[in-house]
CSV table of C-alpha atoms and ligand atoms in Angstrom, one decimal:
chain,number,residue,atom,x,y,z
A,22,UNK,CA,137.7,98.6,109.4
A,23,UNK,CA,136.6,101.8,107.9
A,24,UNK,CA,137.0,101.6,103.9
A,25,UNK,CA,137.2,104.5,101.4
A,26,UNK,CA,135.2,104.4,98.6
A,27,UNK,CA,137.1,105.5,95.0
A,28,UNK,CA,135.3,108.0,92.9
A,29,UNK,CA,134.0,104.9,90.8
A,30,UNK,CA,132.1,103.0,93.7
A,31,UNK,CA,131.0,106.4,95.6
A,32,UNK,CA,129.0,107.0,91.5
A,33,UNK,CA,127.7,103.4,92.0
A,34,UNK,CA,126.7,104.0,95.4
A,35,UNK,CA,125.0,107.4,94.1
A,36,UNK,CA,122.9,105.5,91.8
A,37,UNK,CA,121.6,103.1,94.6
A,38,UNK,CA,120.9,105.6,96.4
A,39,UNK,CA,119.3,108.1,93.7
A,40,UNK,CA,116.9,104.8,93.9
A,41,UNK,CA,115.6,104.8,96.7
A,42,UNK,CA,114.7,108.9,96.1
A,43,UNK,CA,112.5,108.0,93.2
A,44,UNK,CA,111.1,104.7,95.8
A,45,UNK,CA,110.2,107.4,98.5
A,46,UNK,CA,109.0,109.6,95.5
A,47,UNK,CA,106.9,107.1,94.3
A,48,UNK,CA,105.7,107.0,98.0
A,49,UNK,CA,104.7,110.7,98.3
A,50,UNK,CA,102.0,110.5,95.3
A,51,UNK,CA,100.1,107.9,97.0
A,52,UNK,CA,100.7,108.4,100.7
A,53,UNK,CA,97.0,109.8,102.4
A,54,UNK,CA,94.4,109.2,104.7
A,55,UNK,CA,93.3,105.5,103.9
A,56,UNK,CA,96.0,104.0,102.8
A,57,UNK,CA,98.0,101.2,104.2
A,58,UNK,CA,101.7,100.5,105.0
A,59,UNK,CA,101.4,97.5,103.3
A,60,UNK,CA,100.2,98.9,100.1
A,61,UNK,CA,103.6,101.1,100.5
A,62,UNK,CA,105.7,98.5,101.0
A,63,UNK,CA,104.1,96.6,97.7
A,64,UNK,CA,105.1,99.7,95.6
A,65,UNK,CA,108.2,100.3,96.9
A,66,UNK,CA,109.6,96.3,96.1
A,67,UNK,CA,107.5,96.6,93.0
A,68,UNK,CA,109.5,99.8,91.7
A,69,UNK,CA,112.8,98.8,93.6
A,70,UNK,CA,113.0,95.4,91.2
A,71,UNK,CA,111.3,97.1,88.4
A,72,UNK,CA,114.2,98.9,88.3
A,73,UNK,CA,116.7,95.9,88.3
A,74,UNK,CA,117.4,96.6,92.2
A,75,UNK,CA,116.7,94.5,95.6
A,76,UNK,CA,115.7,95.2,98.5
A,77,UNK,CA,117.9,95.4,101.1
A,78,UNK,CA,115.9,95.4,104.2
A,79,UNK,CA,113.9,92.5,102.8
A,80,UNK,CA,115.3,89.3,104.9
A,81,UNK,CA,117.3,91.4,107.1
A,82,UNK,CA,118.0,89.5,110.6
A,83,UNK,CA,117.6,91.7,114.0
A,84,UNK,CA,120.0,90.6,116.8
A,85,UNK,CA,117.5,87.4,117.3
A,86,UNK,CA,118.1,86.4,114.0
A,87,UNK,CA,114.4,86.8,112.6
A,88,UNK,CA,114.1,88.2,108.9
A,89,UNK,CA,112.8,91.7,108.5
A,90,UNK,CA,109.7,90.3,106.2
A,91,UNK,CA,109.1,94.1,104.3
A,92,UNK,CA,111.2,95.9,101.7
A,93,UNK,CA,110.7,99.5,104.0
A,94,UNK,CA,109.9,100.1,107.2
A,95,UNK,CA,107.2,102.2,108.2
A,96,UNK,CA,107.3,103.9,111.7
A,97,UNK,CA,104.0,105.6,112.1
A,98,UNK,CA,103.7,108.2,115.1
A,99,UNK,CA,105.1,107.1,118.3
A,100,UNK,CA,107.2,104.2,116.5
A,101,UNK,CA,110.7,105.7,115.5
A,102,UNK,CA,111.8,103.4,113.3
A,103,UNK,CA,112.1,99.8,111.9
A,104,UNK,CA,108.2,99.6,111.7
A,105,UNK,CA,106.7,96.6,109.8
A,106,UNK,CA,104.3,97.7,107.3
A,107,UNK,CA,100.5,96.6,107.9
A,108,UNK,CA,96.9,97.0,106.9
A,109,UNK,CA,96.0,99.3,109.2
A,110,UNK,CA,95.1,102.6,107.3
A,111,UNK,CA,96.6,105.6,107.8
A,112,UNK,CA,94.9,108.4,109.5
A,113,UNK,CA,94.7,112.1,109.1
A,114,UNK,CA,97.4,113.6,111.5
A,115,UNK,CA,99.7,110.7,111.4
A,116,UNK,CA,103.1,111.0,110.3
A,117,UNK,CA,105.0,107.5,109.1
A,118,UNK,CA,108.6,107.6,108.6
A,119,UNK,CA,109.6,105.1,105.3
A,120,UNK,CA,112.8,103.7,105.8
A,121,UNK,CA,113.9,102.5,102.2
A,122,UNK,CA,117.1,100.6,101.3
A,123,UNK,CA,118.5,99.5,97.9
A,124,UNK,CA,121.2,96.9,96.4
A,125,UNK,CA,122.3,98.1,93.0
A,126,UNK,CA,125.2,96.6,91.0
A,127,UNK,CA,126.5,95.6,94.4
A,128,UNK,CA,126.1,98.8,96.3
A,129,UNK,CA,123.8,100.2,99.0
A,130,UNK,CA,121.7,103.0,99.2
A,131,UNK,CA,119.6,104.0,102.2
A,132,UNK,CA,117.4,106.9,103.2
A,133,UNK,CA,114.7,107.5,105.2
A,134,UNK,CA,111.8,110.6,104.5
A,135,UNK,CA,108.6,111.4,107.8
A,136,UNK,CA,105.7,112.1,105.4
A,137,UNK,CA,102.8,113.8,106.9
A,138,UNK,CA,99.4,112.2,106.1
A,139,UNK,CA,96.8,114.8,105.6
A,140,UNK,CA,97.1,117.9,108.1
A,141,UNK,CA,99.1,117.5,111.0
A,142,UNK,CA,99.4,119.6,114.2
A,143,UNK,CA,101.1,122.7,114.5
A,144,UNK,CA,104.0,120.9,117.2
A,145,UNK,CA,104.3,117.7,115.0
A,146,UNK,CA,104.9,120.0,112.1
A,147,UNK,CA,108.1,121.6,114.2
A,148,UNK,CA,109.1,118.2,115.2
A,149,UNK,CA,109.5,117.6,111.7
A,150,UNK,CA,111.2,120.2,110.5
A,151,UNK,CA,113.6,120.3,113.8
A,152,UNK,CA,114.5,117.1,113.0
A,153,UNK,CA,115.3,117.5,108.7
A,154,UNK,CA,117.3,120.7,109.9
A,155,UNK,CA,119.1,118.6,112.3
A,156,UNK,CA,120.4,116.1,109.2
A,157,UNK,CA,121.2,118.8,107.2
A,158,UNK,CA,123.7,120.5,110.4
A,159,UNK,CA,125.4,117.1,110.1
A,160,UNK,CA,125.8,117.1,106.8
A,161,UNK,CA,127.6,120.5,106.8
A,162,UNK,CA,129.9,118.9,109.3
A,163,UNK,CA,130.7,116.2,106.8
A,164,UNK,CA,134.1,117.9,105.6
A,165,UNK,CA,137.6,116.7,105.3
A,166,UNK,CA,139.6,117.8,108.8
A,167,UNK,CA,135.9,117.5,111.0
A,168,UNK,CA,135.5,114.9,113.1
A,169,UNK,CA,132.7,112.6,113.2
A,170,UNK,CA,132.0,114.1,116.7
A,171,UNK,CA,131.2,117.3,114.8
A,172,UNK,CA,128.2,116.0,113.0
A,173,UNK,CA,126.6,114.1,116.2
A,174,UNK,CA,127.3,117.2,118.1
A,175,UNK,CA,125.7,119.7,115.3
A,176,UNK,CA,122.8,117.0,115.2
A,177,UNK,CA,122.0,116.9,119.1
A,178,UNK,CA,122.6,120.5,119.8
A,179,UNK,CA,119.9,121.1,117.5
A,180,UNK,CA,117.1,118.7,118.8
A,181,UNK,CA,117.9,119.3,122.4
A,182,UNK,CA,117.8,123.1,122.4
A,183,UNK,CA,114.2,122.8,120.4
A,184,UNK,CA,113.7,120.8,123.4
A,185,UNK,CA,113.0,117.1,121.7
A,186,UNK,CA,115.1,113.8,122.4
A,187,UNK,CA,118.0,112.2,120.8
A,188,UNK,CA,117.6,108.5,120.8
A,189,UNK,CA,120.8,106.9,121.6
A,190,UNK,CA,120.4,102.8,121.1
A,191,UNK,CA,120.6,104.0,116.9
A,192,UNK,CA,122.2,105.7,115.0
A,193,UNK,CA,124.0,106.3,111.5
A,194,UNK,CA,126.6,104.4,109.9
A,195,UNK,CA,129.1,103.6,107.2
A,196,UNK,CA,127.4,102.3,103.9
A,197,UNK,CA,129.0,100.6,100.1
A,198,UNK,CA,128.9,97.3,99.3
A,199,UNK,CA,127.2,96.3,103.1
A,200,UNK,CA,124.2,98.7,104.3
A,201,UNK,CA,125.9,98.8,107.8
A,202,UNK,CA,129.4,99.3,107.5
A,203,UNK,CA,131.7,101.3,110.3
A,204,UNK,CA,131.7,103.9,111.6
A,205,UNK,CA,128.8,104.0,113.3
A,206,UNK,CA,127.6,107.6,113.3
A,207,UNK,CA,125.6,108.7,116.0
A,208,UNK,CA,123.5,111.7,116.4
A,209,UNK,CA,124.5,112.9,119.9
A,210,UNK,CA,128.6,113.5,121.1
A,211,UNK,CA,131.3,116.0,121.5
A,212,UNK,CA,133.0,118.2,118.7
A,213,UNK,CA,136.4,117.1,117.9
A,214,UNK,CA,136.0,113.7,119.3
A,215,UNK,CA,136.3,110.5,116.8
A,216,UNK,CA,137.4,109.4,113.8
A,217,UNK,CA,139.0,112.4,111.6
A,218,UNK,CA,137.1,112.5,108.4
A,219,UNK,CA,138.5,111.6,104.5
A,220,UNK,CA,137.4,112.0,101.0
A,221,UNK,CA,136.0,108.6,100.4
A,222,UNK,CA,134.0,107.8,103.5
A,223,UNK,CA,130.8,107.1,102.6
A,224,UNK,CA,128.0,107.4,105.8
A,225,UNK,CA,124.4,107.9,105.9
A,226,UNK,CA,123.3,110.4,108.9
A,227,UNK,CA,120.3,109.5,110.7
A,228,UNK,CA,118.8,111.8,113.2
A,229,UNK,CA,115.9,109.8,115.1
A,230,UNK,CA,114.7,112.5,117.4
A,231,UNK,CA,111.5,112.5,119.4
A,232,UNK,CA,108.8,114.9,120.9
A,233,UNK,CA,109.3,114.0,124.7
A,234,UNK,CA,111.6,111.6,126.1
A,235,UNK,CA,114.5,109.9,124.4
A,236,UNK,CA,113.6,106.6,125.7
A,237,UNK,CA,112.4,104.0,123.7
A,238,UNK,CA,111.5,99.9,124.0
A,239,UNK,CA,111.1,97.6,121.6
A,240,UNK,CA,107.7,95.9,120.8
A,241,UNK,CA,106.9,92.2,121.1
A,242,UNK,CA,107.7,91.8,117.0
A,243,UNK,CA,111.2,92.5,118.1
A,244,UNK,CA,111.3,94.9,115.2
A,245,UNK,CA,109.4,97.9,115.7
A,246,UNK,CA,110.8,100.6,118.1
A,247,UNK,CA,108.4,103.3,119.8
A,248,UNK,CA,108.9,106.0,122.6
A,249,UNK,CA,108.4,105.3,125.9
A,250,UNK,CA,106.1,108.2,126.6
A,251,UNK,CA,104.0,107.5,123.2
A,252,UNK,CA,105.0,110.9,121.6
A,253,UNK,CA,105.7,111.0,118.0
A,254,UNK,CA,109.0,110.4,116.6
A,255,UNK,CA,110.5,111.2,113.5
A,256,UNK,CA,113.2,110.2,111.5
A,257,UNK,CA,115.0,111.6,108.2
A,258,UNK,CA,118.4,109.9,106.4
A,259,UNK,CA,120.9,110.9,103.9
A,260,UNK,CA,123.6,108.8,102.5
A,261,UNK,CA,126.9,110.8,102.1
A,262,UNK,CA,130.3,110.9,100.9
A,263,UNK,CA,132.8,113.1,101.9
A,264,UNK,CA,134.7,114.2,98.6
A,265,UNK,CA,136.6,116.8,97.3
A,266,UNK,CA,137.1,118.2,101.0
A,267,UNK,CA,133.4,118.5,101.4
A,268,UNK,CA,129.9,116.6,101.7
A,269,UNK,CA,128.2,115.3,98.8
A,270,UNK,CA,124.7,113.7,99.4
A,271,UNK,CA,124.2,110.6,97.8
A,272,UNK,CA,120.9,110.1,98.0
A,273,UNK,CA,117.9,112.7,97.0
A,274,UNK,CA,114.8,113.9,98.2
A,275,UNK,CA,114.3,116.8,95.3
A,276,UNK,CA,111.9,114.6,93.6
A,277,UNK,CA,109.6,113.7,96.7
A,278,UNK,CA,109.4,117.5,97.7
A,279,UNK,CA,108.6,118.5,94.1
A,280,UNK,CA,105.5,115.9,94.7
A,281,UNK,CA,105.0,117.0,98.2
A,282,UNK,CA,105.0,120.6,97.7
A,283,UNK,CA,103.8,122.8,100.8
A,284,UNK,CA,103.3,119.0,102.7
A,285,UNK,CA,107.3,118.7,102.8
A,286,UNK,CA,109.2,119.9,105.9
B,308,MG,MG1,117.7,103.8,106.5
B,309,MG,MG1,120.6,103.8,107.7
């Protein structure tokens, strides 16, 4: 069942998710050539209970009941998301989505940035903004009397007529006191279909949209999910509430572009 969140849990919900902002800022100052996902994910738990939080992804079963062993997931390149971080250093060129999920007094927050490491390429430079430009159409769609069809349509019309893919086997969903709670909220459909939209509802939107084909597999960790053709991916979340007739986004990612500067999309 879908539950509405009062104005008192959608502020506690804010504050999980202003969070994981400041994780994914902390992120951006260290993120370069050199540097491993596993030297991320230290930072990130370090700061996330520094600051009286836990990690939500930390322990987190997939569907064969195996614990997600990392507090973020890093999905570097042609992985689009749910990457376990490693000690493989990062190159120049790559991009690395970080996937970053919080439990603060008893509420979620979850967002996901695609940092660039370095320079990257012209086309995965237009992947990534294509695919931030994309969240943000959904967002507007977030409105009391829209549909949730309106904000996977608005997503997928985007992507496809830039000419990328629109996985389909993941998508958004409902957060509060659980990170995945319904709806789900998925970034490809038809406007006016689904569930009418309320002040209250509480959803993070979660375009995962790729260079070249949509299709994807999963990789013998059972975690990690890459493109079938290799191409990069990326991957870019806000958590939102729809209040006051309108959308209100939860989480933040003012702080991480102030640090990124000219290297945010
Ligand atoms: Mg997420
Ligand atoms: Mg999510």
């Amino acid at each position: 069942m879908v539950y509405l969140k009062t104005d008192e849990e959608v502020e506690l919900l804010r504050e999980a998710n202003l969070l994981v902002g400041r994780v994914l800022a902390e992120i951006a100052k260290i993120i370069r050539p050199g540097v491993t996902t596993k030297q991320l994910d230290i930072l990130a738990e370090t700061f996330i209970r520094d600051n009286g939080a836990e990690p939500t992804f930390k322990g987190f079963p997939n569907p064969y009941g195996e614990p997600f062993p990392a507090s973020i997931c890093t999905s570097v390149n042609n992985q689009v998301v749910h990457g376990i971080p490693n000690d493989e250093p990062l190159k120049e060129g790559d991009i690395v989505s970080v996937d970053c999920g919080t439990l603060l007094n008893g509420f979620c927050g979850d967002s996901c940035y695609t940092f660039a490491v370095g320079e990257v390429s012209d086309d995965v430079r237009r992947l990534l903004d294509t695919t931030k430009e994309a969240l943000y159409k959904g967002i507007e769609q977030a409105v009391v009397g829209h549909r949730l069809g309106d904000i996977s349509y608005s997503i997928q019309t985007h992507c496809e007529k830039n000419g990328y893919g629109v996985v389909r086997e993941f998508v958004g969903h409902g957060i509060g006191h659980e990170m995945h709670e319904p709806p789900q909220v998925p970034n490809y459909g038809k406007r006016g279909n689904g569930m009418l939209l309320k002040n209250g509802l509480c959803i993070a939107i979660e375009p995962m949209i790729t260079m070249g084909t949509k299709d994807i597999y999963l990789q013998s960790d059972c975690w990690g999910v890459v493109t079938r053709d290799n191409k990069p991916a990326a991957h870019f979340e806000h958590s939102v509430c729809v209040r006051k007739g309108k959308a209100d986004i939860l989480s933040s990612f003012e702080e991480i572009e102030k640090i990124l500067g000219d290297k945010s999309f």
